[in-house]
Structure formats: structure tokens, C-alpha cells
Amino acid sequence: MISMSDDPGRPQEWVLMTYRLPREPSAPRLALWRKLKRLGVAQLADGLVALPADARTREQLEWAAEEVEESGGTAGVWFARPASRKLESLIIEPMNAARTIEYAEIAAQAQAAQALEGAQRAQVLRKLRRQMRQVQRRDFFRPSQRDQAWELLRDLSEVGVQNRNQEEEMSP
């Protein structure tokens, strides 16, 4: 998780990437869009994205910028600090809203999987844990739904263990 600035009144530093890609061929644009979505960027404007600044996010956007340039486009990586906490919250809120939706989807799938048995339950649990790790990589501000989703995954895991134990007790 990215920590907010030491000074609670001062916005944190962000790493920004500006980019421009030719319209054709469309494959590099689509690949970039998918990469940026996986990273969980805030789309500030056409061709301008932001992430809270740390070594990992800087490196990720630098790699994305290189890919843009290799595809015949132009890109640059910048550091910036919003002028106010209010402006920063306009960046953070949509990022948190997107993660909240993703966590809610995982939680709903975990609840639905409570009715499954054995191997099916274990398969769904593995898939949901993998999804959780993917979402957490782009979750910088930890909405409360994150903890709720993890709790439902723990419950799903524990119910599976309890069912196995009961089956073992009943077998001769």
C-alpha cells in the first residue's frame, strides 16, 4: 500500500505518464489500455494517467512508456503533487470506487461458492484468491470492502476444511 504524505495536509507525490499512440494499428493502443487497467491507473485526461509514486509504480509506467515508444508513439513519465488534498481526493475516489466494485464481485462469488462441495469449492477458492491478489496489486488505498472480501474467502476456506474433517470422521 502507498502511504499518504507524512504531512496530513499535504498531498502525496504521484507518477504520471503522458502518451500518444497512432490510431492504426490499434493493437498497441489496446495492449496499452489493458496494461494500464491492470495497473489500476487514474485516467486524468486523454493520454494522461497517474499512480501514487513509489519505486514499483514508477518502474511500471516507465516500462509502459517504453512500449509506447517502441510502437511508434511518444510518452513521458513525470512526478507531480496535486495542489490540494481536495484535488487529490478527486483522483483517489474513482480509484477506490473501481477497487470497491472488484472486491464486491469477489465477495459475491465467495458467498455463492458456499453452497459448493469439495473439489468445486476448492477450485473456486483458488480462482478467487488469484483474483484478490490481482486486485490488491492495483489497490493503493484499501477500501473497507477489501477486508470483507478476504473474510468471505477465509470463511469459504474454513467451511471446506470443516466439511473434509466431517467426511473423514464419517468414513470407516
Short mmCIF file of N, CA and C in Angstrom, two decimals:
data_model
loop_
_atom_site.label_atom_id
_atom_site.label_comp_id
_atom_site.label_asym_id
_atom_site.label_seq_id
_atom_site.Cartn_x
_atom_site.Cartn_y
_atom_site.Cartn_z
N MET A 1 0.84 -1.18 0.00
CA MET A 1 0.00 0.00 0.00
C MET A 1 0.88 1.24 0.00
N ILE A 2 0.44 2.24 -0.70
CA ILE A 2 1.13 3.52 -0.73
C ILE A 2 0.70 4.30 0.50
N SER A 3 1.66 4.86 1.20
CA SER A 3 1.29 5.65 2.37
C SER A 3 1.11 7.10 1.94
N MET A 4 0.19 7.73 2.59
CA MET A 4 -0.04 9.14 2.30
C MET A 4 1.13 9.94 2.86
N SER A 5 1.22 11.15 2.45
CA SER A 5 2.30 12.04 2.86
C SER A 5 2.41 12.10 4.38
N ASP A 6 3.64 12.32 4.89
CA ASP A 6 3.84 12.47 6.33
C ASP A 6 3.02 13.63 6.87
N ASP A 7 2.88 14.66 6.10
CA ASP A 7 2.09 15.83 6.47
C ASP A 7 0.67 15.58 6.00
N PRO A 8 -0.30 15.36 6.92
CA PRO A 8 -1.66 15.02 6.50
C PRO A 8 -2.33 16.11 5.67
N GLY A 9 -1.84 17.34 5.73
CA GLY A 9 -2.43 18.41 4.94
C GLY A 9 -1.83 18.53 3.55
N ARG A 10 -0.75 17.80 3.31
CA ARG A 10 -0.03 17.93 2.03
C ARG A 10 -0.29 16.70 1.16
N PRO A 11 -0.71 16.90 -0.07
CA PRO A 11 -0.93 15.76 -0.97
C PRO A 11 0.36 14.99 -1.22
N GLN A 12 0.22 13.73 -1.53
CA GLN A 12 1.37 12.89 -1.82
C GLN A 12 1.84 13.09 -3.25
N GLU A 13 3.00 12.55 -3.52
CA GLU A 13 3.56 12.63 -4.87
C GLU A 13 2.95 11.52 -5.74
N TRP A 14 2.74 11.85 -6.99
CA TRP A 14 2.18 10.92 -7.96
C TRP A 14 3.13 10.81 -9.14
N VAL A 15 3.16 9.64 -9.76
CA VAL A 15 3.91 9.45 -11.00
C VAL A 15 2.87 9.48 -12.13
N LEU A 16 3.16 10.29 -13.12
CA LEU A 16 2.24 10.46 -14.26
C LEU A 16 2.91 9.98 -15.54
N MET A 17 2.09 9.51 -16.45
CA MET A 17 2.59 9.16 -17.77
C MET A 17 1.73 9.86 -18.80
N THR A 18 2.40 10.60 -19.66
CA THR A 18 1.72 11.17 -20.82
C THR A 18 2.06 10.28 -22.00
N TYR A 19 1.10 10.11 -22.90
CA TYR A 19 1.37 9.25 -24.06
C TYR A 19 0.48 9.63 -25.23
N ARG A 20 0.99 9.30 -26.38
CA ARG A 20 0.24 9.47 -27.63
C ARG A 20 0.66 8.32 -28.53
N LEU A 21 -0.34 7.60 -29.02
CA LEU A 21 -0.10 6.47 -29.91
C LEU A 21 -0.86 6.68 -31.21
N PRO A 22 -0.30 6.25 -32.35
CA PRO A 22 -1.06 6.34 -33.60
C PRO A 22 -2.33 5.50 -33.51
N ARG A 23 -3.36 5.91 -34.20
CA ARG A 23 -4.64 5.18 -34.19
C ARG A 23 -4.51 3.81 -34.85
N GLU A 24 -3.69 3.72 -35.85
CA GLU A 24 -3.50 2.45 -36.57
C GLU A 24 -2.03 2.07 -36.52
N PRO A 25 -1.69 0.87 -36.31
CA PRO A 25 -2.59 -0.23 -35.98
C PRO A 25 -3.13 -0.07 -34.56
N SER A 26 -4.28 -0.68 -34.30
CA SER A 26 -4.94 -0.49 -33.00
C SER A 26 -4.40 -1.43 -31.92
N ALA A 27 -3.67 -2.48 -32.29
CA ALA A 27 -3.19 -3.45 -31.30
C ALA A 27 -2.34 -2.81 -30.20
N PRO A 28 -1.38 -1.92 -30.51
CA PRO A 28 -0.61 -1.31 -29.42
C PRO A 28 -1.47 -0.47 -28.47
N ARG A 29 -2.48 0.21 -29.01
CA ARG A 29 -3.38 1.01 -28.16
C ARG A 29 -4.15 0.10 -27.21
N LEU A 30 -4.64 -1.01 -27.75
CA LEU A 30 -5.39 -1.96 -26.94
C LEU A 30 -4.49 -2.60 -25.88
N ALA A 31 -3.28 -2.97 -26.25
CA ALA A 31 -2.34 -3.56 -25.30
C ALA A 31 -2.02 -2.57 -24.18
N LEU A 32 -1.81 -1.30 -24.53
CA LEU A 32 -1.53 -0.29 -23.52
C LEU A 32 -2.72 -0.11 -22.60
N TRP A 33 -3.92 -0.05 -23.17
CA TRP A 33 -5.13 0.13 -22.37
C TRP A 33 -5.25 -1.02 -21.36
N ARG A 34 -5.01 -2.25 -21.80
CA ARG A 34 -5.10 -3.40 -20.90
C ARG A 34 -4.05 -3.32 -19.79
N LYS A 35 -2.85 -2.94 -20.16
CA LYS A 35 -1.76 -2.82 -19.17
C LYS A 35 -2.12 -1.76 -18.12
N LEU A 36 -2.60 -0.61 -18.57
CA LEU A 36 -2.95 0.46 -17.65
C LEU A 36 -4.10 0.05 -16.74
N LYS A 37 -5.05 -0.69 -17.28
CA LYS A 37 -6.16 -1.18 -16.47
C LYS A 37 -5.65 -2.14 -15.39
N ARG A 38 -4.74 -3.05 -15.76
CA ARG A 38 -4.15 -3.98 -14.79
C ARG A 38 -3.41 -3.23 -13.68
N LEU A 39 -2.78 -2.13 -14.04
CA LEU A 39 -2.03 -1.34 -13.06
C LEU A 39 -2.96 -0.53 -12.14
N GLY A 40 -4.20 -0.29 -12.58
CA GLY A 40 -5.14 0.47 -11.76
C GLY A 40 -4.94 1.97 -11.81
N VAL A 41 -4.46 2.48 -12.95
CA VAL A 41 -4.18 3.91 -13.06
C VAL A 41 -5.43 4.77 -12.94
N ALA A 42 -5.22 6.01 -12.56
CA ALA A 42 -6.26 7.02 -12.64
C ALA A 42 -6.10 7.69 -14.00
N GLN A 43 -7.14 7.69 -14.79
CA GLN A 43 -7.11 8.34 -16.11
C GLN A 43 -7.48 9.80 -15.89
N LEU A 44 -6.49 10.69 -15.96
CA LEU A 44 -6.73 12.10 -15.68
C LEU A 44 -7.27 12.84 -16.90
N ALA A 45 -6.84 12.42 -18.08
CA ALA A 45 -7.29 13.01 -19.34
C ALA A 45 -6.84 12.06 -20.45
N ASP A 46 -7.26 12.33 -21.67
CA ASP A 46 -6.78 11.52 -22.78
C ASP A 46 -5.27 11.59 -22.82
N GLY A 47 -4.63 10.44 -22.77
CA GLY A 47 -3.18 10.40 -22.84
C GLY A 47 -2.46 10.83 -21.58
N LEU A 48 -3.16 10.83 -20.43
CA LEU A 48 -2.55 11.21 -19.16
C LEU A 48 -3.10 10.33 -18.05
N VAL A 49 -2.20 9.54 -17.44
CA VAL A 49 -2.60 8.65 -16.35
C VAL A 49 -1.70 8.91 -15.15
N ALA A 50 -2.18 8.48 -13.97
CA ALA A 50 -1.43 8.71 -12.74
C ALA A 50 -1.55 7.51 -11.80
N LEU A 51 -0.50 7.32 -11.02
CA LEU A 51 -0.46 6.35 -9.93
C LEU A 51 0.26 7.00 -8.75
N PRO A 52 -0.06 6.61 -7.53
CA PRO A 52 0.72 7.10 -6.39
C PRO A 52 2.18 6.71 -6.61
N ALA A 53 3.08 7.62 -6.33
CA ALA A 53 4.50 7.40 -6.64
C ALA A 53 5.18 6.49 -5.63
N ASP A 54 5.79 5.44 -6.14
CA ASP A 54 6.75 4.62 -5.42
C ASP A 54 7.62 3.95 -6.47
N ALA A 55 8.61 3.19 -6.05
CA ALA A 55 9.55 2.59 -7.00
C ALA A 55 8.85 1.67 -7.99
N ARG A 56 7.87 0.88 -7.51
CA ARG A 56 7.18 -0.08 -8.37
C ARG A 56 6.32 0.63 -9.42
N THR A 57 5.54 1.63 -8.98
CA THR A 57 4.66 2.30 -9.94
C THR A 57 5.47 3.10 -10.96
N ARG A 58 6.56 3.69 -10.50
CA ARG A 58 7.43 4.43 -11.44
C ARG A 58 7.97 3.47 -12.50
N GLU A 59 8.46 2.33 -12.06
CA GLU A 59 9.02 1.35 -12.99
C GLU A 59 7.95 0.85 -13.97
N GLN A 60 6.77 0.58 -13.46
CA GLN A 60 5.69 0.09 -14.33
C GLN A 60 5.34 1.11 -15.41
N LEU A 61 5.24 2.39 -15.02
CA LEU A 61 4.90 3.41 -16.02
C LEU A 61 6.08 3.68 -16.96
N GLU A 62 7.30 3.54 -16.48
CA GLU A 62 8.46 3.69 -17.37
C GLU A 62 8.46 2.58 -18.43
N TRP A 63 8.14 1.36 -18.01
CA TRP A 63 8.06 0.25 -18.98
C TRP A 63 6.94 0.50 -19.99
N ALA A 64 5.80 0.97 -19.49
CA ALA A 64 4.68 1.26 -20.40
C ALA A 64 5.08 2.35 -21.39
N ALA A 65 5.79 3.37 -20.93
CA ALA A 65 6.24 4.45 -21.81
C ALA A 65 7.18 3.91 -22.89
N GLU A 66 8.07 3.01 -22.50
CA GLU A 66 8.98 2.40 -23.48
C GLU A 66 8.19 1.63 -24.54
N GLU A 67 7.17 0.90 -24.11
CA GLU A 67 6.35 0.15 -25.05
C GLU A 67 5.62 1.09 -26.02
N VAL A 68 5.17 2.22 -25.51
CA VAL A 68 4.51 3.21 -26.37
C VAL A 68 5.49 3.67 -27.44
N GLU A 69 6.71 4.01 -27.03
CA GLU A 69 7.71 4.50 -27.98
C GLU A 69 8.10 3.42 -28.99
N GLU A 70 8.20 2.16 -28.53
CA GLU A 70 8.52 1.06 -29.44
C GLU A 70 7.41 0.84 -30.47
N SER A 71 6.20 1.29 -30.13
CA SER A 71 5.06 1.14 -31.03
C SER A 71 4.87 2.36 -31.93
N GLY A 72 5.84 3.26 -31.91
CA GLY A 72 5.77 4.43 -32.78
C GLY A 72 5.09 5.64 -32.16
N GLY A 73 4.82 5.59 -30.86
CA GLY A 73 4.19 6.72 -30.18
C GLY A 73 5.20 7.53 -29.40
N THR A 74 4.69 8.46 -28.63
CA THR A 74 5.53 9.27 -27.74
C THR A 74 4.99 9.13 -26.32
N ALA A 75 5.89 9.18 -25.35
CA ALA A 75 5.47 9.03 -23.96
C ALA A 75 6.50 9.68 -23.05
N GLY A 76 6.06 10.06 -21.89
CA GLY A 76 6.94 10.62 -20.87
C GLY A 76 6.42 10.29 -19.49
N VAL A 77 7.33 10.17 -18.55
CA VAL A 77 6.97 9.90 -17.16
C VAL A 77 7.36 11.12 -16.34
N TRP A 78 6.44 11.53 -15.48
CA TRP A 78 6.59 12.76 -14.70
C TRP A 78 6.24 12.49 -13.24
N PHE A 79 6.71 13.36 -12.38
CA PHE A 79 6.29 13.35 -10.98
C PHE A 79 5.56 14.65 -10.71
N ALA A 80 4.50 14.55 -9.91
CA ALA A 80 3.72 15.74 -9.60
C ALA A 80 3.05 15.56 -8.24
N ARG A 81 2.64 16.68 -7.70
CA ARG A 81 1.91 16.69 -6.44
C ARG A 81 0.70 17.60 -6.65
N PRO A 82 -0.52 17.07 -6.43
CA PRO A 82 -1.70 17.93 -6.57
C PRO A 82 -1.58 19.16 -5.67
N ALA A 83 -2.21 20.23 -6.07
CA ALA A 83 -2.11 21.48 -5.32
C ALA A 83 -2.88 21.45 -4.01
N SER A 84 -3.83 20.52 -3.87
CA SER A 84 -4.62 20.45 -2.64
C SER A 84 -5.05 19.02 -2.38
N ARG A 85 -5.42 18.74 -1.14
CA ARG A 85 -5.95 17.42 -0.78
C ARG A 85 -7.29 17.19 -1.49
N LYS A 86 -8.04 18.24 -1.69
CA LYS A 86 -9.33 18.11 -2.38
C LYS A 86 -9.11 17.63 -3.81
N LEU A 87 -8.16 18.21 -4.50
CA LEU A 87 -7.84 17.79 -5.86
C LEU A 87 -7.35 16.33 -5.86
N GLU A 88 -6.53 15.99 -4.89
CA GLU A 88 -6.03 14.62 -4.79
C GLU A 88 -7.18 13.64 -4.57
N SER A 89 -8.15 14.05 -3.75
CA SER A 89 -9.28 13.14 -3.49
C SER A 89 -10.09 12.90 -4.77
N LEU A 90 -10.07 13.84 -5.70
CA LEU A 90 -10.76 13.63 -6.98
C LEU A 90 -10.06 12.57 -7.82
N ILE A 91 -8.80 12.31 -7.52
CA ILE A 91 -8.07 11.23 -8.20
C ILE A 91 -8.28 9.91 -7.45
N ILE A 92 -8.22 9.97 -6.13
CA ILE A 92 -8.30 8.77 -5.30
C ILE A 92 -9.69 8.14 -5.33
N GLU A 93 -10.74 8.95 -5.25
CA GLU A 93 -12.10 8.41 -5.14
C GLU A 93 -12.48 7.48 -6.29
N PRO A 94 -12.22 7.83 -7.55
CA PRO A 94 -12.56 6.87 -8.62
C PRO A 94 -11.71 5.60 -8.57
N MET A 95 -10.46 5.73 -8.13
CA MET A 95 -9.61 4.54 -7.99
C MET A 95 -10.20 3.61 -6.93
N ASN A 96 -10.60 4.18 -5.80
CA ASN A 96 -11.20 3.38 -4.73
C ASN A 96 -12.54 2.79 -5.17
N ALA A 97 -13.32 3.55 -5.92
CA ALA A 97 -14.61 3.05 -6.39
C ALA A 97 -14.43 1.84 -7.29
N ALA A 98 -13.43 1.88 -8.16
CA ALA A 98 -13.16 0.75 -9.04
C ALA A 98 -12.74 -0.48 -8.24
N ARG A 99 -11.88 -0.30 -7.24
CA ARG A 99 -11.46 -1.43 -6.42
C ARG A 99 -12.63 -1.96 -5.60
N THR A 100 -13.47 -1.07 -5.09
CA THR A 100 -14.64 -1.48 -4.32
C THR A 100 -15.53 -2.40 -5.14
N ILE A 101 -15.75 -2.07 -6.38
CA ILE A 101 -16.57 -2.91 -7.27
C ILE A 101 -15.91 -4.27 -7.46
N GLU A 102 -14.60 -4.28 -7.67
CA GLU A 102 -13.90 -5.54 -7.86
C GLU A 102 -13.97 -6.42 -6.62
N TYR A 103 -13.78 -5.82 -5.44
CA TYR A 103 -13.87 -6.59 -4.20
C TYR A 103 -15.29 -7.10 -3.97
N ALA A 104 -16.29 -6.29 -4.30
CA ALA A 104 -17.68 -6.71 -4.13
C ALA A 104 -18.00 -7.90 -5.04
N GLU A 105 -17.45 -7.91 -6.25
CA GLU A 105 -17.66 -9.05 -7.15
C GLU A 105 -17.04 -10.32 -6.58
N ILE A 106 -15.85 -10.20 -6.03
CA ILE A 106 -15.19 -11.36 -5.42
C ILE A 106 -16.00 -11.85 -4.22
N ALA A 107 -16.47 -10.91 -3.40
CA ALA A 107 -17.26 -11.28 -2.22
C ALA A 107 -18.53 -12.00 -2.63
N ALA A 108 -19.20 -11.51 -3.66
CA ALA A 108 -20.43 -12.16 -4.12
C ALA A 108 -20.15 -13.57 -4.62
N GLN A 109 -19.05 -13.74 -5.35
CA GLN A 109 -18.70 -15.08 -5.83
C GLN A 109 -18.34 -16.00 -4.66
N ALA A 110 -17.69 -15.48 -3.64
CA ALA A 110 -17.35 -16.29 -2.46
C ALA A 110 -18.61 -16.72 -1.73
N GLN A 111 -19.58 -15.82 -1.62
CA GLN A 111 -20.84 -16.18 -0.96
C GLN A 111 -21.57 -17.26 -1.75
N ALA A 112 -21.60 -17.10 -3.06
CA ALA A 112 -22.27 -18.09 -3.90
C ALA A 112 -21.57 -19.45 -3.81
N ALA A 113 -20.26 -19.46 -3.64
CA ALA A 113 -19.50 -20.70 -3.59
C ALA A 113 -19.70 -21.46 -2.28
N GLN A 114 -20.30 -20.82 -1.28
CA GLN A 114 -20.55 -21.51 0.00
C GLN A 114 -21.37 -22.77 -0.22
N ALA A 115 -22.22 -22.78 -1.24
CA ALA A 115 -23.09 -23.93 -1.49
C ALA A 115 -22.37 -25.06 -2.21
N LEU A 116 -21.17 -24.81 -2.71
CA LEU A 116 -20.43 -25.83 -3.45
C LEU A 116 -19.78 -26.83 -2.50
N GLU A 117 -19.44 -27.98 -3.04
CA GLU A 117 -18.81 -29.03 -2.26
C GLU A 117 -17.43 -29.35 -2.81
N GLY A 118 -16.58 -29.87 -1.96
CA GLY A 118 -15.31 -30.48 -2.30
C GLY A 118 -14.46 -29.78 -3.34
N ALA A 119 -14.19 -30.51 -4.43
CA ALA A 119 -13.27 -30.04 -5.47
C ALA A 119 -13.76 -28.77 -6.14
N GLN A 120 -15.07 -28.67 -6.31
CA GLN A 120 -15.62 -27.45 -6.93
C GLN A 120 -15.34 -26.23 -6.06
N ARG A 121 -15.56 -26.37 -4.77
CA ARG A 121 -15.32 -25.28 -3.82
C ARG A 121 -13.83 -24.90 -3.84
N ALA A 122 -12.96 -25.90 -3.81
CA ALA A 122 -11.52 -25.64 -3.81
C ALA A 122 -11.09 -24.92 -5.08
N GLN A 123 -11.67 -25.31 -6.21
CA GLN A 123 -11.33 -24.66 -7.49
C GLN A 123 -11.76 -23.20 -7.49
N VAL A 124 -12.97 -22.93 -7.02
CA VAL A 124 -13.46 -21.55 -6.96
C VAL A 124 -12.61 -20.74 -5.98
N LEU A 125 -12.26 -21.34 -4.85
CA LEU A 125 -11.44 -20.65 -3.86
C LEU A 125 -10.09 -20.25 -4.45
N ARG A 126 -9.43 -21.15 -5.17
CA ARG A 126 -8.15 -20.83 -5.81
C ARG A 126 -8.31 -19.67 -6.81
N LYS A 127 -9.36 -19.73 -7.61
CA LYS A 127 -9.61 -18.68 -8.60
C LYS A 127 -9.84 -17.33 -7.91
N LEU A 128 -10.63 -17.32 -6.83
CA LEU A 128 -10.93 -16.07 -6.14
C LEU A 128 -9.71 -15.51 -5.42
N ARG A 129 -8.88 -16.37 -4.87
CA ARG A 129 -7.63 -15.90 -4.24
C ARG A 129 -6.72 -15.26 -5.29
N ARG A 130 -6.64 -15.86 -6.46
CA ARG A 130 -5.83 -15.30 -7.55
C ARG A 130 -6.38 -13.93 -7.96
N GLN A 131 -7.70 -13.82 -8.06
CA GLN A 131 -8.32 -12.53 -8.38
C GLN A 131 -8.02 -11.49 -7.30
N MET A 132 -8.08 -11.91 -6.04
CA MET A 132 -7.78 -10.99 -4.94
C MET A 132 -6.37 -10.44 -5.05
N ARG A 133 -5.41 -11.32 -5.34
CA ARG A 133 -4.02 -10.86 -5.47
C ARG A 133 -3.90 -9.86 -6.62
N GLN A 134 -4.60 -10.11 -7.72
CA GLN A 134 -4.54 -9.19 -8.86
C GLN A 134 -5.13 -7.83 -8.49
N VAL A 135 -6.26 -7.84 -7.81
CA VAL A 135 -6.90 -6.58 -7.41
C VAL A 135 -6.01 -5.84 -6.40
N GLN A 136 -5.42 -6.57 -5.46
CA GLN A 136 -4.58 -5.93 -4.45
C GLN A 136 -3.37 -5.23 -5.07
N ARG A 137 -2.87 -5.74 -6.18
CA ARG A 137 -1.72 -5.09 -6.82
C ARG A 137 -2.07 -3.69 -7.34
N ARG A 138 -3.35 -3.46 -7.61
CA ARG A 138 -3.75 -2.13 -8.08
C ARG A 138 -4.58 -1.37 -7.05
N ASP A 139 -4.58 -1.87 -5.83
CA ASP A 139 -5.32 -1.23 -4.74
C ASP A 139 -4.33 -0.46 -3.87
N PHE A 140 -4.36 0.84 -3.98
CA PHE A 140 -3.40 1.69 -3.27
C PHE A 140 -3.95 2.30 -1.99
N PHE A 141 -5.28 2.26 -1.80
CA PHE A 141 -5.87 2.99 -0.68
C PHE A 141 -6.79 2.15 0.19
N ARG A 142 -6.86 0.86 -0.05
CA ARG A 142 -7.56 -0.13 0.77
C ARG A 142 -8.97 0.25 1.21
N PRO A 143 -9.93 0.18 0.32
CA PRO A 143 -11.32 0.40 0.75
C PRO A 143 -11.75 -0.72 1.69
N SER A 144 -12.75 -0.47 2.50
CA SER A 144 -13.17 -1.45 3.52
C SER A 144 -13.64 -2.76 2.88
N GLN A 145 -14.09 -2.74 1.66
CA GLN A 145 -14.56 -3.95 1.01
C GLN A 145 -13.44 -4.97 0.84
N ARG A 146 -12.21 -4.53 0.86
CA ARG A 146 -11.07 -5.45 0.77
C ARG A 146 -11.10 -6.44 1.93
N ASP A 147 -11.23 -5.93 3.14
CA ASP A 147 -11.26 -6.79 4.32
C ASP A 147 -12.47 -7.71 4.30
N GLN A 148 -13.60 -7.19 3.83
CA GLN A 148 -14.82 -8.01 3.76
C GLN A 148 -14.62 -9.17 2.78
N ALA A 149 -14.00 -8.90 1.65
CA ALA A 149 -13.77 -9.95 0.65
C ALA A 149 -12.83 -11.01 1.21
N TRP A 150 -11.75 -10.57 1.89
CA TRP A 150 -10.83 -11.55 2.49
C TRP A 150 -11.53 -12.40 3.53
N GLU A 151 -12.38 -11.78 4.33
CA GLU A 151 -13.11 -12.52 5.36
C GLU A 151 -14.00 -13.59 4.73
N LEU A 152 -14.67 -13.26 3.65
CA LEU A 152 -15.52 -14.25 2.97
C LEU A 152 -14.68 -15.37 2.37
N LEU A 153 -13.50 -15.05 1.87
CA LEU A 153 -12.61 -16.09 1.35
C LEU A 153 -12.12 -17.00 2.48
N ARG A 154 -11.81 -16.42 3.64
CA ARG A 154 -11.41 -17.23 4.80
C ARG A 154 -12.55 -18.15 5.22
N ASP A 155 -13.76 -17.60 5.25
CA ASP A 155 -14.93 -18.41 5.60
C ASP A 155 -15.11 -19.56 4.61
N LEU A 156 -14.94 -19.26 3.34
CA LEU A 156 -15.09 -20.28 2.31
C LEU A 156 -14.05 -21.38 2.51
N SER A 157 -12.85 -20.99 2.83
CA SER A 157 -11.77 -21.95 3.07
C SER A 157 -12.06 -22.79 4.31
N GLU A 158 -12.49 -22.14 5.39
CA GLU A 158 -12.75 -22.84 6.65
C GLU A 158 -13.90 -23.82 6.51
N VAL A 159 -14.95 -23.46 5.79
CA VAL A 159 -16.08 -24.36 5.59
C VAL A 159 -15.61 -25.60 4.82
N GLY A 160 -14.73 -25.41 3.84
CA GLY A 160 -14.19 -26.54 3.09
C GLY A 160 -13.40 -27.46 3.99
N VAL A 161 -12.60 -26.91 4.89
CA VAL A 161 -11.81 -27.73 5.83
C VAL A 161 -12.74 -28.46 6.79
N GLN A 162 -13.75 -27.77 7.30
CA GLN A 162 -14.71 -28.41 8.21
C GLN A 162 -15.43 -29.57 7.53
N ASN A 163 -15.85 -29.37 6.28
CA ASN A 163 -16.54 -30.43 5.54
C ASN A 163 -15.62 -31.63 5.34
N ARG A 164 -14.36 -31.41 5.01
CA ARG A 164 -13.41 -32.51 4.83
C ARG A 164 -13.22 -33.27 6.13
N ASN A 165 -13.09 -32.53 7.24
CA ASN A 165 -12.92 -33.18 8.54
C ASN A 165 -14.12 -34.04 8.90
N GLN A 166 -15.33 -33.54 8.61
CA GLN A 166 -16.55 -34.30 8.90
C GLN A 166 -16.60 -35.56 8.04
N GLU A 167 -16.21 -35.43 6.78
CA GLU A 167 -16.22 -36.59 5.89
C GLU A 167 -15.23 -37.64 6.38
N GLU A 168 -14.06 -37.22 6.85
CA GLU A 168 -13.06 -38.14 7.35
C GLU A 168 -13.53 -38.86 8.61
N GLU A 169 -14.25 -38.13 9.47
CA GLU A 169 -14.79 -38.72 10.70
C GLU A 169 -15.83 -39.77 10.40
N MET A 170 -16.59 -39.56 9.34
CA MET A 170 -17.70 -40.47 9.00
C MET A 170 -17.21 -41.70 8.23
N SER A 171 -16.08 -41.62 7.60
CA SER A 171 -15.60 -42.76 6.81
C SER A 171 -15.04 -43.84 7.74
N PRO A 172 -15.23 -45.13 7.38
CA PRO A 172 -14.79 -46.22 8.25
C PRO A 172 -13.31 -46.38 8.33
#
